[in-house]
Coordinates of C-alpha atoms in Angstrom, one line a residue:
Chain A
X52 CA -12.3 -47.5 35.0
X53 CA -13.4 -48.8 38.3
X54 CA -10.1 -47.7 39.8
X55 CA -11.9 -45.4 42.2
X56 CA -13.4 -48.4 43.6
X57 CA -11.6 -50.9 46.5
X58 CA -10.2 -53.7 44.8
X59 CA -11.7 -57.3 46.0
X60 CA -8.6 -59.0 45.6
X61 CA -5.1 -57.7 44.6
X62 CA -2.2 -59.3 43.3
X63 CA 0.5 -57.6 44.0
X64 CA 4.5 -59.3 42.3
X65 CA 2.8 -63.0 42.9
X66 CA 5.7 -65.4 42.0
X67 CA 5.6 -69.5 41.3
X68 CA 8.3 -71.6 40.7
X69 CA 8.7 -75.1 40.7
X70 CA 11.6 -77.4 41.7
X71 CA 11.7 -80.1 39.9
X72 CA 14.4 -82.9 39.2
X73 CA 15.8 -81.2 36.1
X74 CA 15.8 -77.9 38.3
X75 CA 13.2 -74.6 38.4
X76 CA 10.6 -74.4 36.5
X77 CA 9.3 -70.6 36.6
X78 CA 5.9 -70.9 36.0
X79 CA 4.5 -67.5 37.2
X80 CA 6.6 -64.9 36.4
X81 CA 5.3 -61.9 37.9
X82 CA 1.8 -61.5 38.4
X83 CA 0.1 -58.2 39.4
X84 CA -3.6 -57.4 39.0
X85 CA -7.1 -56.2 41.0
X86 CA -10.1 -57.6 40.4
X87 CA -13.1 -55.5 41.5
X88 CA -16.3 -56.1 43.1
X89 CA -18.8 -57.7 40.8
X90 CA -16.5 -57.5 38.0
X91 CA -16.3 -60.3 35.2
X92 CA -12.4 -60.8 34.0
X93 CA -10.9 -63.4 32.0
X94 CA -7.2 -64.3 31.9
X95 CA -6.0 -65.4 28.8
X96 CA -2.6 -66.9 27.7
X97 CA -0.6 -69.4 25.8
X98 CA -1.2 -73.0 27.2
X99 CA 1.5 -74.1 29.8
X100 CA 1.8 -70.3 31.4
X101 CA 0.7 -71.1 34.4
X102 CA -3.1 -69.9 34.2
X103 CA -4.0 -72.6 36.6
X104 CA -1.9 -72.3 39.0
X105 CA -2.9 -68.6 39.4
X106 CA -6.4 -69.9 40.2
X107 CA -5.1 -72.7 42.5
X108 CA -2.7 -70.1 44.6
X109 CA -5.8 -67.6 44.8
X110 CA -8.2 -70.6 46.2
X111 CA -5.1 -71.8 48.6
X112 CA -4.4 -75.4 46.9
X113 CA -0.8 -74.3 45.9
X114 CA 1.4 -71.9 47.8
X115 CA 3.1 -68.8 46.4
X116 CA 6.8 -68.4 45.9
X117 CA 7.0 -64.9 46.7
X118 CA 4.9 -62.2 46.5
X119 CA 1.4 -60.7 47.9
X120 CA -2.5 -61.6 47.5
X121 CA -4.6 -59.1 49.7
X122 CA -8.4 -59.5 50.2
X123 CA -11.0 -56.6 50.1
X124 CA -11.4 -57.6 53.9
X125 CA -9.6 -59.2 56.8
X126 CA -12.3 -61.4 57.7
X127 CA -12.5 -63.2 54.0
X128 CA -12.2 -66.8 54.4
X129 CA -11.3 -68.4 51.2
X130 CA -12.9 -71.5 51.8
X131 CA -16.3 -69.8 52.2
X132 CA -16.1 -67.0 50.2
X133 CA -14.4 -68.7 46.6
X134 CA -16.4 -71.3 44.6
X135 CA -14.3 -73.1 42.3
X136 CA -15.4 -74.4 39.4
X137 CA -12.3 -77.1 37.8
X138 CA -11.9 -78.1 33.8
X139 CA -14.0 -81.4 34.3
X140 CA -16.8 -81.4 36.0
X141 CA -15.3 -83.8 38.9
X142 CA -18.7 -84.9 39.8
X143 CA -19.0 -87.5 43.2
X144 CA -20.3 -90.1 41.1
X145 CA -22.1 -92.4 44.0
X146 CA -23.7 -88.8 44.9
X147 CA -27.0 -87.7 43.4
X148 CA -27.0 -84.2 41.5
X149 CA -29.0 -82.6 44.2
X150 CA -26.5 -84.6 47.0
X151 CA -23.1 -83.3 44.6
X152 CA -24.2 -79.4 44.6
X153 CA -25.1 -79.8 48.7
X154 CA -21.1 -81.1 49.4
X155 CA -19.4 -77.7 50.1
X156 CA -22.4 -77.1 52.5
X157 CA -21.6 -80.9 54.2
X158 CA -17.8 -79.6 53.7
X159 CA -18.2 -76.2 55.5
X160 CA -20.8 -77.6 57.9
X161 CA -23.7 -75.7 56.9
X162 CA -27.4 -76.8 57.8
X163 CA -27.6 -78.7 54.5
X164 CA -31.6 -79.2 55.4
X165 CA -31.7 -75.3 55.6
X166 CA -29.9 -74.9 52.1
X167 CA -32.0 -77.3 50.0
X168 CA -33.9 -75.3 48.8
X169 CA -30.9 -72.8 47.5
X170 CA -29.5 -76.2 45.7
X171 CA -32.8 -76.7 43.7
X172 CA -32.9 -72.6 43.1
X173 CA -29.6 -73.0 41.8
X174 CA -29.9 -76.3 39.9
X175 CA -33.3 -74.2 38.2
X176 CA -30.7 -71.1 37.4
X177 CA -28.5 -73.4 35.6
X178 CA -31.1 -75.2 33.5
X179 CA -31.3 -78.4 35.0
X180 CA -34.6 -78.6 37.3
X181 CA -35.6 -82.3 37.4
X182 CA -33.0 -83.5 37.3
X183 CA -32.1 -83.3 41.1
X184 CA -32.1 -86.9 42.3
X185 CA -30.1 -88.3 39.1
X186 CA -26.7 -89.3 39.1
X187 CA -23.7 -88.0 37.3
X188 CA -23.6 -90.6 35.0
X189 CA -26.5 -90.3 33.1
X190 CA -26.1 -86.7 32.4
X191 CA -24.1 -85.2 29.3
X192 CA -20.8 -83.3 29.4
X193 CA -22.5 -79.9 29.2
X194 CA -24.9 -80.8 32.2
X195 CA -22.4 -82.3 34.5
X196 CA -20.5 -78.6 34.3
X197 CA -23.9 -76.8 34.7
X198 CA -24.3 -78.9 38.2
X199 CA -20.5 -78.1 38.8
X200 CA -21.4 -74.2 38.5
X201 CA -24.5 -74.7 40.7
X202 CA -21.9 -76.7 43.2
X203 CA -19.5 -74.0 43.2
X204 CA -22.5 -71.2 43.8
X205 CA -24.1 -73.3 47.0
X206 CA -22.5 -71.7 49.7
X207 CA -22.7 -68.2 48.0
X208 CA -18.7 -67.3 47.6
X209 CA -18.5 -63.6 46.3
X210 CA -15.6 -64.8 44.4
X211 CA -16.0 -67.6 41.5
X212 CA -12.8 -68.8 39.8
X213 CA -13.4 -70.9 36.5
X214 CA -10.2 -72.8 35.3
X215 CA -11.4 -73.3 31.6
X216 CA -15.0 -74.8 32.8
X217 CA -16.2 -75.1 29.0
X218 CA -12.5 -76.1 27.1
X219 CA -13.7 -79.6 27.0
X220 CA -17.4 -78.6 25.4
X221 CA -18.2 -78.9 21.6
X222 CA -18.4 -75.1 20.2
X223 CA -22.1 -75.0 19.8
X224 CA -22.3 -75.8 23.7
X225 CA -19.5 -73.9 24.8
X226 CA -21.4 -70.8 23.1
X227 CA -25.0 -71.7 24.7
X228 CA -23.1 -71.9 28.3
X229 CA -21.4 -68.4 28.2
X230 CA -24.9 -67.1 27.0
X231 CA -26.3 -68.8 30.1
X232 CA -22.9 -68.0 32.8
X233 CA -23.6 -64.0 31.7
X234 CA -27.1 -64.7 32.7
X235 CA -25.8 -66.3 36.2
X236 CA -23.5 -63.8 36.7
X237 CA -25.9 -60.7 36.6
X238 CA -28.5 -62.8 38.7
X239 CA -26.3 -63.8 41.3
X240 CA -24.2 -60.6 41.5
X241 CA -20.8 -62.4 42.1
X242 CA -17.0 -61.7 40.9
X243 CA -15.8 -64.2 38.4
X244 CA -12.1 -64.5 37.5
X245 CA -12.5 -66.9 34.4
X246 CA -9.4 -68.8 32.9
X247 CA -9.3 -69.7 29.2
X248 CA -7.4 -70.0 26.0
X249 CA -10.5 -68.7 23.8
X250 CA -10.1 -65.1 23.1
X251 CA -13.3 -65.3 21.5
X252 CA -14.8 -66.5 24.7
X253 CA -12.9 -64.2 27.2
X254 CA -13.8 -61.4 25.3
X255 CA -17.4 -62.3 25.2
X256 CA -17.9 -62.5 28.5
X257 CA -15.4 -60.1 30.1
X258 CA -15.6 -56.6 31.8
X259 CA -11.6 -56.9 31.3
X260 CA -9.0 -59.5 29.8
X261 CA -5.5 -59.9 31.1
X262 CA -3.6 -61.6 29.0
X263 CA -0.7 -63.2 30.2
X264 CA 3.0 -64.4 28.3
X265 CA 4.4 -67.6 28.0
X266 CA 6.3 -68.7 30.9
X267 CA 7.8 -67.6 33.1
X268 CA 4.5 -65.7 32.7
X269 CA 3.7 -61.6 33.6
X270 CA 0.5 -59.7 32.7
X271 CA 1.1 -58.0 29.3
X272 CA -2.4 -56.6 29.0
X273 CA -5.7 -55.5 30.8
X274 CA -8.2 -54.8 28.3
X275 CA -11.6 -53.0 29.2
X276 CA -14.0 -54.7 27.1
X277 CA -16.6 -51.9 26.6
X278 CA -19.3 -53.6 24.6
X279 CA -23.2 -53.3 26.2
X280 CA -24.7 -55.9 28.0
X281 CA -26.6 -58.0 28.3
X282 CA -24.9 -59.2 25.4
X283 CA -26.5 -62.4 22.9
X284 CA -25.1 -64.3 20.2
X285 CA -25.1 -61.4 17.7
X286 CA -22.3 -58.9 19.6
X287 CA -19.7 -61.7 18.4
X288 CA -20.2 -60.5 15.0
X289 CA -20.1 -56.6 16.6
X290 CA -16.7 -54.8 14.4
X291 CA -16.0 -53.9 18.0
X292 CA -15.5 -57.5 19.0
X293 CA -13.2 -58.4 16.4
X294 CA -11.8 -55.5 17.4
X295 CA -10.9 -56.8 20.4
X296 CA -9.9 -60.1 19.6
X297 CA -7.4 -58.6 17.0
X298 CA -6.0 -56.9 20.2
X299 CA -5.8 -59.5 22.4
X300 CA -3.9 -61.7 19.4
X301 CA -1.3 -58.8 18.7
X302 CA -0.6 -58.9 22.4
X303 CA 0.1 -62.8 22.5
X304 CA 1.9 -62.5 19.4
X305 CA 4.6 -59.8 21.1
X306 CA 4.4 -61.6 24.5
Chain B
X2 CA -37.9 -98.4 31.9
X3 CA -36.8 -102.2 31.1
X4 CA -39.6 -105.0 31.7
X5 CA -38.2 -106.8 34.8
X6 CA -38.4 -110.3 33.6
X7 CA -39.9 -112.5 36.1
X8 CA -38.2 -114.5 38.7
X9 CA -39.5 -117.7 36.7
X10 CA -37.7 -116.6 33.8
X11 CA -34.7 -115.8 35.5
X12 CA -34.5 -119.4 37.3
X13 CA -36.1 -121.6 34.6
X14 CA -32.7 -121.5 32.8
X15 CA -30.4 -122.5 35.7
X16 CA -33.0 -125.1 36.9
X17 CA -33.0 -126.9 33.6
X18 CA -29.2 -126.7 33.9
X19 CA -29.0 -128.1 37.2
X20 CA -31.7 -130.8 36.7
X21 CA -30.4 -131.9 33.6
X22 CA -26.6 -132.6 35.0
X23 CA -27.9 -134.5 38.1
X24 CA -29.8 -136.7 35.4
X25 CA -26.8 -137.1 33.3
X26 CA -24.8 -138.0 36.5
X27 CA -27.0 -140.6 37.4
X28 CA -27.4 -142.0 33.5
X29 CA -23.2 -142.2 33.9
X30 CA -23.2 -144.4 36.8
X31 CA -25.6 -146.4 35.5
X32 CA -24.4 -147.0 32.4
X33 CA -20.7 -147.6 33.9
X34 CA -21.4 -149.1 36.7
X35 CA -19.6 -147.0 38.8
X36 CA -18.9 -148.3 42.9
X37 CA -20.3 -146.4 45.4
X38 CA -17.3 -146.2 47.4
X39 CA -15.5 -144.8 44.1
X40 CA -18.5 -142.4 42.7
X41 CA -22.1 -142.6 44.5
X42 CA -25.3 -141.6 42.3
X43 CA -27.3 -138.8 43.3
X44 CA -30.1 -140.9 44.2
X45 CA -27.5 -142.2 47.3
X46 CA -26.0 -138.6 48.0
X47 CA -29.5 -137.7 48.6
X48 CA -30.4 -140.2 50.8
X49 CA -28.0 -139.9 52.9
X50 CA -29.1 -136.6 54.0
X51 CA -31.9 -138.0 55.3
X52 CA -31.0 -141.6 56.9
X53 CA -31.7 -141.6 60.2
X54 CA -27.8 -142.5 61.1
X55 CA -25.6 -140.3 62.8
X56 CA -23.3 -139.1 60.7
X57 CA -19.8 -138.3 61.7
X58 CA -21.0 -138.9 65.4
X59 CA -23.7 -136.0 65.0
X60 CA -26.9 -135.5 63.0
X61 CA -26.7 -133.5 59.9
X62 CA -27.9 -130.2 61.0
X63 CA -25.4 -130.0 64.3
X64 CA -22.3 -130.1 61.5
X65 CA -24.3 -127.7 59.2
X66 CA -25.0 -125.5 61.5
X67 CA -21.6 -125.3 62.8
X68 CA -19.6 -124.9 59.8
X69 CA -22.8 -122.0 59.0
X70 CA -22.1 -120.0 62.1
X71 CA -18.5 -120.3 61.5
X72 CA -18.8 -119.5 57.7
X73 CA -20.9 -116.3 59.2
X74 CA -18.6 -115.4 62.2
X75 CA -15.5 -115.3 60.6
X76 CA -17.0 -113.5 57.5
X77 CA -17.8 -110.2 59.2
X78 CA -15.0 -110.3 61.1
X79 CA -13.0 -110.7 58.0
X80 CA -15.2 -107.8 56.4
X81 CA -14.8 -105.5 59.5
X82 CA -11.3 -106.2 60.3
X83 CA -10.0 -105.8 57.0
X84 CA -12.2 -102.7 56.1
X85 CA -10.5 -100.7 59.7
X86 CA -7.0 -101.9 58.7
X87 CA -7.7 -100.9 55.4
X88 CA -8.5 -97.4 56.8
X89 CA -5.9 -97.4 59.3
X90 CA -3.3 -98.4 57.2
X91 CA -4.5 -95.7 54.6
X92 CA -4.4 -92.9 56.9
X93 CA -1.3 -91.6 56.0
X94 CA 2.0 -92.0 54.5
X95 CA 3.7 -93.2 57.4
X96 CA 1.2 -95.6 58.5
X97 CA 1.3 -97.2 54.9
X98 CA 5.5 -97.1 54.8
X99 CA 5.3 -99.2 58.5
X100 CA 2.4 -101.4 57.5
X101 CA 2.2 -102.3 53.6
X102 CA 5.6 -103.9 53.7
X103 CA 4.6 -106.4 56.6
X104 CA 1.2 -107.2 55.0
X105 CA 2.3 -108.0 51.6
X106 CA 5.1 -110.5 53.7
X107 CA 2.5 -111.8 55.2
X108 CA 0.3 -112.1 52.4
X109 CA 2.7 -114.2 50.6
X110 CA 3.0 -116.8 53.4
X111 CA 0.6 -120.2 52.6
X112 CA -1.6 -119.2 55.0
X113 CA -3.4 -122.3 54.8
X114 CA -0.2 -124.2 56.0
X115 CA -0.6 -122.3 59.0
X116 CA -3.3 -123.8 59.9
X117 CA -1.9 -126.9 62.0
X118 CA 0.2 -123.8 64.0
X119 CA -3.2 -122.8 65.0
X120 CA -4.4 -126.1 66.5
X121 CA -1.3 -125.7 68.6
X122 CA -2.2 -122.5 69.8
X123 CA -5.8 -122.1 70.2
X124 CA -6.5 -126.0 70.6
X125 CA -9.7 -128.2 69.0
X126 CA -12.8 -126.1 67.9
X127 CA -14.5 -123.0 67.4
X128 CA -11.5 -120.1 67.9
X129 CA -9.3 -121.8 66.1
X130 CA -11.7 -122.3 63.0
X131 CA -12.7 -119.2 62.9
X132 CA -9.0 -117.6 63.2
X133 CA -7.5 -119.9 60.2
X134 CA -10.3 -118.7 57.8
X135 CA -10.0 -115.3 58.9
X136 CA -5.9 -115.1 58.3
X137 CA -7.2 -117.4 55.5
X138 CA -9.4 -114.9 53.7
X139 CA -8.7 -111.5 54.9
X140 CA -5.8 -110.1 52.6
X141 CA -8.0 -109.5 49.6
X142 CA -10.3 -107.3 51.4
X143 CA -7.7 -105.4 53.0
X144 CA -5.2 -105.0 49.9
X145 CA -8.4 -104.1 47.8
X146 CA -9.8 -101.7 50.2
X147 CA -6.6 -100.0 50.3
X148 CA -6.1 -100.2 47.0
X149 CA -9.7 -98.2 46.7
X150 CA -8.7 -95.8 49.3
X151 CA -5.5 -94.4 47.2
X152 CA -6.8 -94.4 43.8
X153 CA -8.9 -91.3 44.2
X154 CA -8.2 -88.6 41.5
X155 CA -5.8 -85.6 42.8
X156 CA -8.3 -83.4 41.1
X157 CA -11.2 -84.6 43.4
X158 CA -9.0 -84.0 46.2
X159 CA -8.4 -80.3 45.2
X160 CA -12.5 -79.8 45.2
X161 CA -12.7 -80.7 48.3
X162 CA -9.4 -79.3 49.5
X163 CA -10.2 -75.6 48.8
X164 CA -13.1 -75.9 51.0
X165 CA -10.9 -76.4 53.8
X166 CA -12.3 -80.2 54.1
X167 CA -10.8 -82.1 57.3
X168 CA -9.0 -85.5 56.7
X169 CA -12.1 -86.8 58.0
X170 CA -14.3 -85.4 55.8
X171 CA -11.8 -86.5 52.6
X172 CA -12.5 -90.4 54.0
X173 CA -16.0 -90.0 54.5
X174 CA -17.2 -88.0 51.4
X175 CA -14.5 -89.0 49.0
X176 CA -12.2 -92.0 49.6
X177 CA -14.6 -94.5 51.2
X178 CA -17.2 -94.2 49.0
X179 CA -14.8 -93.9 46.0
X180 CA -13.3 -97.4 47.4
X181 CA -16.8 -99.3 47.6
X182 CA -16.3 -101.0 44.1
X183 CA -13.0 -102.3 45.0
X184 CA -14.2 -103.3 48.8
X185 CA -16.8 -105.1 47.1
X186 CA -14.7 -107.2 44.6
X187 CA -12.3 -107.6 47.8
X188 CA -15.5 -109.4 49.6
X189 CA -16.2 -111.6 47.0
X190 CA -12.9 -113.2 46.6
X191 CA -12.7 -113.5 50.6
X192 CA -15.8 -115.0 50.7
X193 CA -15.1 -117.9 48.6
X194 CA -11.5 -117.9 50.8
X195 CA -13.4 -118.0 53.7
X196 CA -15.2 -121.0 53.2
X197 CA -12.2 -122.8 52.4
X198 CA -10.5 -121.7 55.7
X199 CA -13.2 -122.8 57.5
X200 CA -13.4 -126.2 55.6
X201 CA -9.6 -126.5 56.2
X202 CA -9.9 -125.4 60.0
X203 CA -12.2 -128.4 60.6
X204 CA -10.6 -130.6 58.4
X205 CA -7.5 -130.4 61.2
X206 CA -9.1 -128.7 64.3
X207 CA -12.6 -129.3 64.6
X208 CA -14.7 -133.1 65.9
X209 CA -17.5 -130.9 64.1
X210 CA -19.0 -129.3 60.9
X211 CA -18.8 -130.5 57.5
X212 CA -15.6 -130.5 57.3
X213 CA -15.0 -132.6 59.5
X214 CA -17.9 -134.9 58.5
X215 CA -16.0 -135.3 55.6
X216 CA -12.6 -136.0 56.5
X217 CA -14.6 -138.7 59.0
X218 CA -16.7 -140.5 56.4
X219 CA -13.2 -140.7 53.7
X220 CA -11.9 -142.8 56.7
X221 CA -15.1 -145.5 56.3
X222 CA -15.0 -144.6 52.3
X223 CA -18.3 -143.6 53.2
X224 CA -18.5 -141.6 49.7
X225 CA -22.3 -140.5 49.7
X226 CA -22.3 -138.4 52.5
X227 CA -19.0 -136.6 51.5
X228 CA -20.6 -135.5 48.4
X229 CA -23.9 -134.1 50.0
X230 CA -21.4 -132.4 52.1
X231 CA -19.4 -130.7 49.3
X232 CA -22.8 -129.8 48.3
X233 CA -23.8 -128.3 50.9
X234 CA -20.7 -126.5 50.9
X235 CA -20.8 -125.2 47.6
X236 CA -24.5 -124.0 48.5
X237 CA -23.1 -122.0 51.3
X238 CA -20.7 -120.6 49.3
X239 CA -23.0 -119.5 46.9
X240 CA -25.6 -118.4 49.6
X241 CA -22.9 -115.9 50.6
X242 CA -22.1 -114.8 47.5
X243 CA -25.3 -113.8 46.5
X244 CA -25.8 -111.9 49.9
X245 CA -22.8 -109.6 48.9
X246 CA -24.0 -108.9 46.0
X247 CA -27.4 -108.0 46.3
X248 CA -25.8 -105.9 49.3
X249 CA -23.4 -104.4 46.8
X250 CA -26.3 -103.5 44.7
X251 CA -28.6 -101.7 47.5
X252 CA -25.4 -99.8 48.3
X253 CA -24.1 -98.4 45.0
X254 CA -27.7 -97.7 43.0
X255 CA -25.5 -95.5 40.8
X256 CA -23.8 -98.4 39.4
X257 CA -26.9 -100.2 38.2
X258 CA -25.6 -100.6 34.3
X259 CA -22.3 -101.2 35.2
X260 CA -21.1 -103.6 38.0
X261 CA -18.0 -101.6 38.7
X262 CA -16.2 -104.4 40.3
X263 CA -14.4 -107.3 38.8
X264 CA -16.2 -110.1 39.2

């Protein structure tokens, strides 16, 4: 539907293989995809087909086998313009909250006295003012991945990569933190490509799901999810959403 | 917020502790009639502190003052030394495939044998003290500070990796402070090494210090003195314990519950 647009980031026959002693391993099979400005997608797939490493060769930590990634622009700098936010919260313990969502501005070698006051905005949009000057450890699972969102949004990336941010959340959390990344997302106005093996969750939050095979993976699916936003707890019990789901679970069955 | 208890409380406990032992050491001698030469009372170990003989050729506070500075000398350079070679050593794979090979050979010499070797080299005194308790004490802090350096999750890495984060940057923000705990547990088994390298250094290298004063009262089987020695000894031991710990405290305030080192 937003075809008519410029794509933010293509992938165009992206290929991974590892070599490992036993020999390759074909982890991406061939990937091929746009993602569009401000757009919300989700890729979904079986565990093991290489959903990760999509999200690592996009932000640069693993290199491609073959294939093409092109960027809306030529001056896009992945390391400024892609906040990652990782399956565990991988909090600097030693660090205060307030010090842990400043490191990508230390990193990048921004004025960290000038962006303070972004890190406490962002700490508010993520539900967790006050608690700036406490440390990791005395915050719970669910608040150690809000300050890991409000990390990744610090230096204001346009693109946001989540690699299965909630998968280690009990449900009623999980639920209560895509409620409140919908709300981030429409405040903040950033792309999100969102990795997870809930179909309930990707299609919750989603403008679009890819869904992906099992390895040596390939896209089988791009799904326009066309249910109204802003969207609360009730659209999960929407026919429409089922609806969905059932789709997306016929297409993981065949793939 | 915990009630802090007060430092009264705190102490009473070990002050009972410590009174009641010298009182049972004294009742012991007493009752057995132990020789002087063989066990002195406390009563004697204390007075010899404070007779107005020179002891070991010196007064009192010449030999603890020397065996303090070089306790304190060869401490921080221990600490320093090991921490850069630590670092160095850690800087990349190369550096550690040269260098961990040589240090754990030369870990697993008796370093305090070596200490004779150094008499030879660097003569009576001072340098050479200071250089047997450093080769003496420094392999824990180095082996644990590298050890700290390379145990930092790959996944941490990646966080900072995407950013484009210099190799710099990955030591300041992520592997030193990760490697505190372990630099700090390195400390404390160096500083207890360190005081025996110095002890040993004046034992065979030194006409001064406590060490010495020891070695030089056993030949008169002037026991009393030896003791308050050993005592004094253990005192500064302690004393530098303590230090590294309360500095390991102001340091990592995250770690308050927790002392993350092993102890």
């Amino acid at each position: 539907m937003q075809d008519e647009r410029k794509p933010l980031l293509s992938l165009k026959n992206v290929k991974k293989t590892y070599t490992t002693g036993g020999g390759e391993l074909k982890a991406l099979g061939d990937v091929t995809f746009d993602i569009f400005p401000k757009e919300f997608v989700s890729i979904v797939g079986p565990s093991g087909c290489g959903k990760t490493t999509l999200l690592k060769i996009i932000a640069g930590l693993l290199p491609k086998s073959s294939g093409e990634i092109i960027i809306d622009k030529e001056d896009f700098d992945i390391s400024r313009e892609v906040g990652f936010v990782f399956q565990k919260p991988l909090l600097l313990h030693w660090r205060k909250v307030i010090d842990n969502v400043l490191l990508p501005i230390e990193i990048l070698k921004k004025d960290r006295k000038a962006m303070e006051e972004r890190a406490r905005y962002l700490l508010a949009l993520v539900g967790l003012e006050g608690f700036e000057d406490r440390y990791p450890g005395e915050l719970s699972g669910g608040m150690q991945q809000r300050v890991s969102i409000a990390r990744a949004l610090v230096h204001d990336p346009k693109l946001l990569l989540m690699d299965e941010p909630f998968g280690a959340l009990d449900a009623i959390t999980r639920e209560r933190l895509n409620i409140e990344l919908l709300r981030i997302w429409q405040e903040t106005g950033k792309t999100i490509l969102f990795v997870t093996h809930g179909i309930n969750e990707a299609v919750f939050l989603s403008d679009r799901v890819i869904v992906l095979s099992a390895r040596p993976s390939r896209m089988i699916e791009s799904l326009d999810i066309e249910l109204p936003r802003p969207r609360q707890q009730e659209v999960r019990v929407q026919p429409e959403f089922g609806a969905y789901a059932l789709e997306i679970y016929k297409s993981l069955e065949i793939g | 917020m915990k009630r802090k208890p007060t430092l009264l409380h705190k102490a009473l406990p070990k002050l009972l502790y410590i009174v009641s032992a010298i009182a049972l050491w004294q009742a012991l001698i007493m009752i057995f009639k132990v020789k002087e030469f063989v066990v002195p009372s406390p009563i004697s170990v204390f007075q010899s502190l404070f007779s107005k003989e020179l002891v070991a050729e010196n007064t009192w506070w010449v030999h603890i003052r020397t065996t303090l500075v070089e306790i304190a000398v060869s401490f921080s350079l221990t600490a320093l030394v090991g921490f850069f070679l630590a670092l160095f050593i850690s800087w990349s794979k190369l550096l550690r495939g040269i260098f961990m090979p040589v240090i754990a050979v030369l870990n697993s010499l008796p370093k305090i044998a070596l200490a004779p070797l150094f008499l030879i080299w660097l003569g009576y005194g001072f340098t050479a003290n200071v250089t047997i308790a450093i080769i003496v004490a420094f392999f824990p802090v180095v082996l644990n500070t590298i050890a700290g350096l390379n145990s930092v999750d790959e996944d941490l890495l990646d966080l900072i990796r995407y950013l484009n984060a210099s190799k710099l940057q990955i030591f300041l923000k992520i592997r030193i402070p990760n490697s505190l705990p372990y630099i700090f547990s390195g400390l404390k088994v160096s500083a207890t090494m360190t005081v025996v390298g110095v002890i040993v250094g004046e034992f065979v290298a030194s006409s001064q210090g406590l060490g010495f004063l020891i070695k030089d009262s056993q030949a008169m089987m002037n026991t009393p003195p030896m003791f308050a020695a050993l005592f004094l000894i253990s005192a500064m031991g302690l004393g530098l314990f303590a230090l590294i710990d309360f500095l390991e405290r102001a340091l990592m305030p995250w770690n308050t519950e927790k002392t993350g080192s092993a102890t």
